[in-house]
Short mmCIF file of C-alpha atoms and ligand atoms in Angstrom, two decimals:
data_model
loop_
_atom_site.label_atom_id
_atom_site.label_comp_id
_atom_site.label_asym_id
_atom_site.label_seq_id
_atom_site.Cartn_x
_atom_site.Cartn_y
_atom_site.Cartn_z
CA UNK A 7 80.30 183.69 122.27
CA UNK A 8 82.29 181.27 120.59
CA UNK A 9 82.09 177.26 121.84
CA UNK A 10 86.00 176.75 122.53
CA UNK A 11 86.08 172.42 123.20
CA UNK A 12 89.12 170.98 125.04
CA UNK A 13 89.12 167.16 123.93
CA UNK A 14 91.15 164.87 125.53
CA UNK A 15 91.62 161.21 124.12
CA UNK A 16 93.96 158.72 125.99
CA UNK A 17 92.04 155.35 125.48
CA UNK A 18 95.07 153.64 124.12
CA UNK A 19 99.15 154.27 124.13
CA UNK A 20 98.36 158.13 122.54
CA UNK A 21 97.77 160.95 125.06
CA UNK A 22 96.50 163.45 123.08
CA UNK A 23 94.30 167.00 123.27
CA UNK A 24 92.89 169.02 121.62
CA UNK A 25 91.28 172.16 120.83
CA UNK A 26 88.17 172.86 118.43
CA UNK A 27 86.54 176.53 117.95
CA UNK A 28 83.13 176.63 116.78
CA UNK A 29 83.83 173.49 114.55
CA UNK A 30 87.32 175.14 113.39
CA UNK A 31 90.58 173.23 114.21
CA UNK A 32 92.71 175.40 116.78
CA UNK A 33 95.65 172.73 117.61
CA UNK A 34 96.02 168.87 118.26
CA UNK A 35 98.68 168.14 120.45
CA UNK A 36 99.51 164.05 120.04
CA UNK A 37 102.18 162.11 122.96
CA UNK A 38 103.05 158.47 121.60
CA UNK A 39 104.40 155.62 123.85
CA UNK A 40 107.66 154.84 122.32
CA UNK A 41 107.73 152.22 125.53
CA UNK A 42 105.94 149.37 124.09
CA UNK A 43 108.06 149.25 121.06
CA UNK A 44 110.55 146.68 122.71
CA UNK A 45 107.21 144.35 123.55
CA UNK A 46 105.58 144.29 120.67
CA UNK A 47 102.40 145.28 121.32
CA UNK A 48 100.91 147.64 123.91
CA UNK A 49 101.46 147.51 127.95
CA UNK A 50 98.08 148.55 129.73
CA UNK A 51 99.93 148.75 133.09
CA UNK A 52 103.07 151.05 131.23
CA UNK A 53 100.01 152.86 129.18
CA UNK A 54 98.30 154.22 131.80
CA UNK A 55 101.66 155.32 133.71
CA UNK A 56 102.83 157.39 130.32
CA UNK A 57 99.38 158.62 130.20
CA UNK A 58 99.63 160.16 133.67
CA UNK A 59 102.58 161.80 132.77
CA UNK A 60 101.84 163.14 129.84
CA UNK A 61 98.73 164.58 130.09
CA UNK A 62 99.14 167.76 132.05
CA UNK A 63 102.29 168.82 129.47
CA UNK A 64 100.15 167.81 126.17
CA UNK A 65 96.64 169.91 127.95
CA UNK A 66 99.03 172.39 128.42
CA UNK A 67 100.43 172.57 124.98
CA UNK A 68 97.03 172.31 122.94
CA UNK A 69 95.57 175.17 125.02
CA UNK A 70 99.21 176.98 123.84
CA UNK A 71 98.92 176.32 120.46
CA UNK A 72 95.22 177.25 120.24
CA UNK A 73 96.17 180.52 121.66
CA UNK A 74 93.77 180.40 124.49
CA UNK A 75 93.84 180.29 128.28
CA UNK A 76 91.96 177.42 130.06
CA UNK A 77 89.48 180.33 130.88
CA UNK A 78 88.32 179.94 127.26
CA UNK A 79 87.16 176.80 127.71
CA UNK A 80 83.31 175.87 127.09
CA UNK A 81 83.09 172.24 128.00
CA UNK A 82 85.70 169.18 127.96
CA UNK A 83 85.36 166.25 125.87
CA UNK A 84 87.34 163.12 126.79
CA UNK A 85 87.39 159.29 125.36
CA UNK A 86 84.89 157.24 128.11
CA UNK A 87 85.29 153.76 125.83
CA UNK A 88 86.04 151.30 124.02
CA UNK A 89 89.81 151.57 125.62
CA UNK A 90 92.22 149.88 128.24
CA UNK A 91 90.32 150.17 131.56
CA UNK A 92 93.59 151.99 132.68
CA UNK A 93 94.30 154.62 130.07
CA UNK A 94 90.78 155.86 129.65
CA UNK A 95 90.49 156.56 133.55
CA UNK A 96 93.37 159.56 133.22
CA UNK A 97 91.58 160.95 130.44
CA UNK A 98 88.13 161.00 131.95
CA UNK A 99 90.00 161.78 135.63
CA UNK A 100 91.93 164.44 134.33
CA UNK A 101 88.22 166.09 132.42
CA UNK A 102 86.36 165.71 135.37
CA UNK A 103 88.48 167.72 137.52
CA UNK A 104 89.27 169.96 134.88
CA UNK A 105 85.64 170.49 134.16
CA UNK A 106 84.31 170.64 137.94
CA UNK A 107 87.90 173.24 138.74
CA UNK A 108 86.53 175.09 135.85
CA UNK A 109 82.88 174.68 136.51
CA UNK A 110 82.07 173.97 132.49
CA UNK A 111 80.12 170.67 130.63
CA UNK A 112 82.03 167.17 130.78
CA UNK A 113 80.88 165.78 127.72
CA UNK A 114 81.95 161.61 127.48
CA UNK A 115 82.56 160.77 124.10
CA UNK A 116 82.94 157.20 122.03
CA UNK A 117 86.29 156.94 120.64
CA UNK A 118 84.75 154.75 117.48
CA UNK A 119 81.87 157.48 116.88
CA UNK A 120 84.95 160.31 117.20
CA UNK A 121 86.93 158.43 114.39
CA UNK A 122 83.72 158.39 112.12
CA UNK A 123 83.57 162.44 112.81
CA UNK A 124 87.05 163.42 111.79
CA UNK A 125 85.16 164.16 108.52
CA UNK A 126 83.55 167.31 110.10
CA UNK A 127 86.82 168.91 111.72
CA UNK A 128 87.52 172.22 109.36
CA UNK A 129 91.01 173.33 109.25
CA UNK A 130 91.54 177.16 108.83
CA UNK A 131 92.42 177.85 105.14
CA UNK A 132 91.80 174.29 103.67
CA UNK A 133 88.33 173.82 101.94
CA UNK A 134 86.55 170.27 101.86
CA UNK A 135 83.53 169.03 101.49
CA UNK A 136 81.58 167.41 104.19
CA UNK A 137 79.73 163.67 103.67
CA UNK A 138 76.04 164.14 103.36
CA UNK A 139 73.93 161.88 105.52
CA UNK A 140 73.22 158.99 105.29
CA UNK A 141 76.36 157.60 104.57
CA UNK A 142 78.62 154.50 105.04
CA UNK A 143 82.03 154.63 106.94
CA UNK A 144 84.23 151.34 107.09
CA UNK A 145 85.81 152.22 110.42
CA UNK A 146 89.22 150.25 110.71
CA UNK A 147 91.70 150.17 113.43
CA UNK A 148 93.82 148.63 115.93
CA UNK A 149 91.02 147.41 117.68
CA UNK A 150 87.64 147.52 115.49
CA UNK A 151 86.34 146.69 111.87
CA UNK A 152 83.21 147.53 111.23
CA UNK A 153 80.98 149.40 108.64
CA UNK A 154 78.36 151.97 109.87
CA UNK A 155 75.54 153.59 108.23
CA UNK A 156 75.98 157.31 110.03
CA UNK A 157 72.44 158.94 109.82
CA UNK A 158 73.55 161.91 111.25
CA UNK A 159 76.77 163.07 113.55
CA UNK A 160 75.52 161.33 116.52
CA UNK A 161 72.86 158.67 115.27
CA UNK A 162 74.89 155.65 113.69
CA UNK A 163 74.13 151.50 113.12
CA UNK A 164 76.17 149.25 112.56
CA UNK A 165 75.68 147.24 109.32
CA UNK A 166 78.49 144.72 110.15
CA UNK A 167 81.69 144.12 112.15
CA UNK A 168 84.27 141.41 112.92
CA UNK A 169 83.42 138.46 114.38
CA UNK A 170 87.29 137.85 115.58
CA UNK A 171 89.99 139.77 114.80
CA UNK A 172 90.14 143.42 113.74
CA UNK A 173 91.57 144.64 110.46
CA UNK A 174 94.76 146.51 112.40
CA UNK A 175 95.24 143.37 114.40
CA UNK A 176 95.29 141.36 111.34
CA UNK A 177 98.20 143.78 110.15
CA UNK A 178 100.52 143.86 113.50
CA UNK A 179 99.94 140.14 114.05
CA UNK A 180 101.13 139.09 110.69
CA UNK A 181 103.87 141.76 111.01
CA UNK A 182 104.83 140.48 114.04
CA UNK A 183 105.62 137.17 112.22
CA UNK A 184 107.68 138.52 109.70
CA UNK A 185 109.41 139.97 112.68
CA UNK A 186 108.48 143.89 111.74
CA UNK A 187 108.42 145.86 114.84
CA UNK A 188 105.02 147.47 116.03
CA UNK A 189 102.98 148.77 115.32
CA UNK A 190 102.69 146.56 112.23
CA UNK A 191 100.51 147.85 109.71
CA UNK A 192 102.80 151.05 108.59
CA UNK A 193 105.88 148.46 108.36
CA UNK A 194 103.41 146.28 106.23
CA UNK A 195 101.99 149.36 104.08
CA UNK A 196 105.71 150.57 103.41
CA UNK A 197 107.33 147.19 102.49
CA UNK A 198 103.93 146.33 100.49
CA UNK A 199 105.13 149.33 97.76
CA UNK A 200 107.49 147.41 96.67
CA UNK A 201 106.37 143.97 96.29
CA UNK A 202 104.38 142.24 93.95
CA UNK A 203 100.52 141.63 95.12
CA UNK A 204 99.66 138.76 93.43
CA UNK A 205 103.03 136.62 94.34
CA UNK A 206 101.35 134.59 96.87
CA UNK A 207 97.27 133.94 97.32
CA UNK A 208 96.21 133.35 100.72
CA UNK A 209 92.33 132.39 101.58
CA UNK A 210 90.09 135.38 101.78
CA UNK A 211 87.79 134.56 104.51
CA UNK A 212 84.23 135.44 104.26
CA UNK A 213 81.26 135.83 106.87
CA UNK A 214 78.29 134.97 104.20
CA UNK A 215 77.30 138.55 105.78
CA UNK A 216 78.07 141.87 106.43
CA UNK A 217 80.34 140.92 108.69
CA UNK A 218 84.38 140.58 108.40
CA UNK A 219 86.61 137.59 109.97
CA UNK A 220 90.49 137.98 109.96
CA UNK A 221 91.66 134.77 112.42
CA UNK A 222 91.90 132.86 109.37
CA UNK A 223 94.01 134.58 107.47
CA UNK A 224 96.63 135.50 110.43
CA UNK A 225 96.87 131.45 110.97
CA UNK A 226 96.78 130.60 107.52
CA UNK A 227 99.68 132.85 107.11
CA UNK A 228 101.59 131.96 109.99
CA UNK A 229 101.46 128.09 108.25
CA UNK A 230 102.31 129.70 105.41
CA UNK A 231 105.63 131.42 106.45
CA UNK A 232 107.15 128.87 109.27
CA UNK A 233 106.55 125.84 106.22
CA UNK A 234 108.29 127.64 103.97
CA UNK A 235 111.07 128.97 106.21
CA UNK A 236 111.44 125.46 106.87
CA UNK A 237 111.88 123.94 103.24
CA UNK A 238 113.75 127.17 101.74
CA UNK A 239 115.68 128.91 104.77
CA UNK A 240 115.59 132.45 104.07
CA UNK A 241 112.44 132.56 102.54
CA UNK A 242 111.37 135.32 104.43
CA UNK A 243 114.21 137.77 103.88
CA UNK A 244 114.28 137.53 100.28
CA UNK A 245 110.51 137.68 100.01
CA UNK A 246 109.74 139.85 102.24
CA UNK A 247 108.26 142.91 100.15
CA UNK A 248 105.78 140.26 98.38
CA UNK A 249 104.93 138.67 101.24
CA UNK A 250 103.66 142.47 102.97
CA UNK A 251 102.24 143.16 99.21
CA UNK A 252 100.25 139.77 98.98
CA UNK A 253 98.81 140.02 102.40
CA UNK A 254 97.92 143.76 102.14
CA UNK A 255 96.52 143.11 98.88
CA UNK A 256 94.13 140.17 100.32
CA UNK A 257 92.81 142.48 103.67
CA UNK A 258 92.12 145.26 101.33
CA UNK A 259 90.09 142.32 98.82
CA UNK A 260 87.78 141.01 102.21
CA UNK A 261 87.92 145.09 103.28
CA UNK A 262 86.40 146.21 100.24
CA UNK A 263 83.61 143.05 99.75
CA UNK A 264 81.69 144.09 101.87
CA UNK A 265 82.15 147.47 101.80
CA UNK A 266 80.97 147.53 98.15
CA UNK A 267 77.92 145.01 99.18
CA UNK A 268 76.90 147.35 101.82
CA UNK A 269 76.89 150.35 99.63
CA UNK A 270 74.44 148.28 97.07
CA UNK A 271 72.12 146.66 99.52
CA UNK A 272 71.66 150.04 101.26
CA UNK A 273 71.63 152.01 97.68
CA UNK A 274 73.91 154.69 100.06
CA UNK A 275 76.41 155.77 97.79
CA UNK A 276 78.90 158.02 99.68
CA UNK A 277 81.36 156.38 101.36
CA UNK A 278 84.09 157.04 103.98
CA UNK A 279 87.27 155.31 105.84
CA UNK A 280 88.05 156.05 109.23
CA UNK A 281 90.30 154.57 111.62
CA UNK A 282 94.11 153.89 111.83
CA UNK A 283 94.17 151.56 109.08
CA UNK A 284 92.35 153.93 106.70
CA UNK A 285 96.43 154.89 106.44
CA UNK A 286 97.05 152.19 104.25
CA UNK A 287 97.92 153.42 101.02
CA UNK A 288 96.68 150.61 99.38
CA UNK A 289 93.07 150.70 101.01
CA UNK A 290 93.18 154.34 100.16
CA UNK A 291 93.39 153.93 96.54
CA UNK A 292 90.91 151.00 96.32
CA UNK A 293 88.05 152.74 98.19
CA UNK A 294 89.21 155.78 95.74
CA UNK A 295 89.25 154.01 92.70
CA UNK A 296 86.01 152.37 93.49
CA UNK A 297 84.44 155.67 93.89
CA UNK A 298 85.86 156.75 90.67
CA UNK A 299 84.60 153.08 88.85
CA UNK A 300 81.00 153.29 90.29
CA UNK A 301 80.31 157.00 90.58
CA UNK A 302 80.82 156.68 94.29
CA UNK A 303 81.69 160.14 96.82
CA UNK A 304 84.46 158.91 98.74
CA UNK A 305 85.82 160.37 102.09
CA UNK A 306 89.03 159.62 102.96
CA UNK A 307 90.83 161.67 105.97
CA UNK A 308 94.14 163.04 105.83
CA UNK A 309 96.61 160.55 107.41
CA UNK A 310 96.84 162.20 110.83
CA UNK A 311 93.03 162.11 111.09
CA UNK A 312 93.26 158.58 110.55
CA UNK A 313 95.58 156.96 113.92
CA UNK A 314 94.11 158.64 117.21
CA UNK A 315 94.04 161.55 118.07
CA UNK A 316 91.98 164.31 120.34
CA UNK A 317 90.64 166.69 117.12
CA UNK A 318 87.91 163.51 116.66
CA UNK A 319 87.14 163.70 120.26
CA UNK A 320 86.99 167.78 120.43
CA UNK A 321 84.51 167.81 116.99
CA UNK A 322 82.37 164.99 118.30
CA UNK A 323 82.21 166.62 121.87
CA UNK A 324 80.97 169.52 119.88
CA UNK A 325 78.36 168.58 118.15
CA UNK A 326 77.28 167.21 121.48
CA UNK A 327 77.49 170.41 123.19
CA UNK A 328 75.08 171.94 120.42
CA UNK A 329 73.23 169.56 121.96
CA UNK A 330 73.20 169.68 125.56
CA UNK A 331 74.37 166.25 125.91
CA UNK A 332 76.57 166.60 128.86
CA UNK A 333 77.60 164.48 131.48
CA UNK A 334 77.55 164.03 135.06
CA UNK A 335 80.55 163.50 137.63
CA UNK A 336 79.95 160.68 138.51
CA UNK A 337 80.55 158.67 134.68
CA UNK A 338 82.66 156.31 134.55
CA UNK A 339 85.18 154.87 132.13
CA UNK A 340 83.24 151.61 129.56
CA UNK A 341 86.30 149.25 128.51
CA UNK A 342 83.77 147.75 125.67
CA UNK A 343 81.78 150.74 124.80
CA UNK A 344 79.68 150.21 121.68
CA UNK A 345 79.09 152.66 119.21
CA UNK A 346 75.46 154.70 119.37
CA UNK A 347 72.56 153.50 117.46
O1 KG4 B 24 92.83 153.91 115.20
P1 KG4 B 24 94.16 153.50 115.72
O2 KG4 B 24 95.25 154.54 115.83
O3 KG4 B 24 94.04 152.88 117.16
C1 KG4 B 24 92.94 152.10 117.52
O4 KG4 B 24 91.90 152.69 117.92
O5 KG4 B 24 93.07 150.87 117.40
O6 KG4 B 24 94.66 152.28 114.82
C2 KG4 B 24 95.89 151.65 115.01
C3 KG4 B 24 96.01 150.55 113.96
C4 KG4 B 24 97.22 149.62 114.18
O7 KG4 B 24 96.76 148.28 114.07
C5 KG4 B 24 98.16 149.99 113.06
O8 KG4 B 24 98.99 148.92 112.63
C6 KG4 B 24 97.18 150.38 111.97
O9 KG4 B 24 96.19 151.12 112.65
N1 KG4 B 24 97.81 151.20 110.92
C7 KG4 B 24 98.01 150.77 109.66
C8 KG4 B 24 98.67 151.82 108.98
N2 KG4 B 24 98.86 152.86 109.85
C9 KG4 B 24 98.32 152.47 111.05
N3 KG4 B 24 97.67 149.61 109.07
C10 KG4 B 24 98.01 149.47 107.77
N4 KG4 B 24 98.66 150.42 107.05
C11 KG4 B 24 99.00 151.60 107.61
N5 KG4 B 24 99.63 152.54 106.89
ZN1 ZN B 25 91.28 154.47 117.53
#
């Protein structure tokens, strides 16, 4: 019998689902919120409200794609945390009563673990290799930084993490004061291509540790742009491209610190990104280039692994099912889940 997971993943402004056979990648159906574009940043209170109406069409459209019926079904996996409190209780709603009307496994998943385990998805006709364990991931997003020693698909520690902001938020907030719409970083990463990276310097903060702090740098750069707006009007405008290059150029410097020191205190030499800002094209290339320098194996997933999406729920929800490790009714949604150790 094959093991046909349903993942669900709505822990943010995506609603997404998706469908995983036996470890093979059978669709991965993804909603965005266009509605928060206008605020600048995500709405929980709109979030959860798109989520609730999205979710039933986007179910219904992975379990199209796939080909399959909801009879196929083995077990649903769904997003319980980290997440807006709101969002993440349609997700884990909508699996519990699928699971209980189809009377198969609930299986509560950790969205930060899932964005590790987008390296394991397999895609029908592409070939890749797999990370061996252990190995290091520097998991950036919207929400997290951190860099994880993954022992195996469900054991993981975390070596370091942000004391303050993350990585993503670093991105959007500085975006946001260049006046880029969000989300940020994509705006940042596009505008960055043309610009020169070493035009302006701005501090690189540093932890003394494994850890990462990005506060700094978002107020130094605010400072930085409203004093020189204010002696050279139009500063902005006409610098624009360098400014995005600079400042991408100096996350990806404090990124890659202590992603490099982690790899040599740990003597783990394969190494993988995960999480939205893994999209960077700049962070792409360093972590690749550093591979290529210092006869690292880097893993770096395919930009639609990167953002959210349900596929990392569905694979990690399946290597818990080989498991057993199912849930009961009565979970609930954690706003501040942590990942495993
Ligand atoms: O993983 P994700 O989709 O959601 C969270 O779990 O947070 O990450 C979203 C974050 C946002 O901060 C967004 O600006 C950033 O990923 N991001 C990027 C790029 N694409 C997405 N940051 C820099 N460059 C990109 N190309
Ligand atoms: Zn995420």
């Amino acid at each position: 019998m094959p093991i046909t997971i349903l993942g669900i993943e709505s822990s943010c402004d995506d609603t997404a689902a998706s469908v995983i056979t036996d470890g093979i990648l059978c669709s991965n159906v993804i909603a965005g919120q266009d509605v928060h574009i206008r605020y600048g940043g995500v709405v929980p209170e709109l979030a959860s409200r798109a989520h609730q109406q999205n979710i039933v069409p986007v179910v219904d459209l992975a379990l199209r794609e796939a080909g399959i019926s909801k009879h196929d079904v083995s077990a649903v996996g769904f997003t319980r945390g980290p997440g807006l409190m709101g969002s993440l209780l349609v997700g884990t709603s909508f699996a519990k009563g699928f699971a209980l009307a189809m009377d198969i496994p609930l299986v509560e998943v950790n969205h930060l673990q899932a964005h590790i385990l987008v390296h394991f998805i397999r895609e029908p006709g592409i070939s890749k290799e797999f990370p061996s364990f252990p190995f290091i991931c520097l998991l950036v997003s919207g929400g997290h930084t951190q860099l994880v020693l993954v022992k195996d698909h469900l054991s993981m520690e975390v070596l370091g993490q942000t004391i303050d902001d993350a990585a993503g938020e670093a991105f959007d907030k500085c975006a946001k004061i260049m006046g880029l719409p969000y989300p940020g970083g994509p705006w940042i990463d596009r505008h960055a291509r043309d610009g020169d990276a070493e035009a302006f310097r701005f501090a690189r903060p540093s932890t003394g540790n494994l850890n990462y702090s990005f506060s700094g740098l978002k107020t130094s750069f605010l400072y930085f742009v409203r004093d020189a707006e204010k002696k050279d009007p139009g500063f902005l405008e006409r610098n624009l491209n360098d400014l995005c290059a600079s400042l991408q150029h100096t996350i990806i410097q404090v990124l890659m610190v202590n992603l490099i020191n982690a790899s040599e205190l740990t003597g783990v030499k394969e190494i993988a990104l995960a999480g939205g800002v893994a999209a960077n094209s700049g962070l792409r290339k360093a972590v690749a280039d550093y591979g290529k320098q210092h006869g690292r194996q880097v893993y770096i997933p395919r930009p639609a692994f990167t953002t959210d999406n349900a596929a990392m729920i569905a694979i990690n929800a399946y290597y818990k099912y080989l498991k057993n490790e199912f849930s009961a009714q009565n979970i609930v949604p954690e706003a501040r889940l942590k990942i495993s150790i």
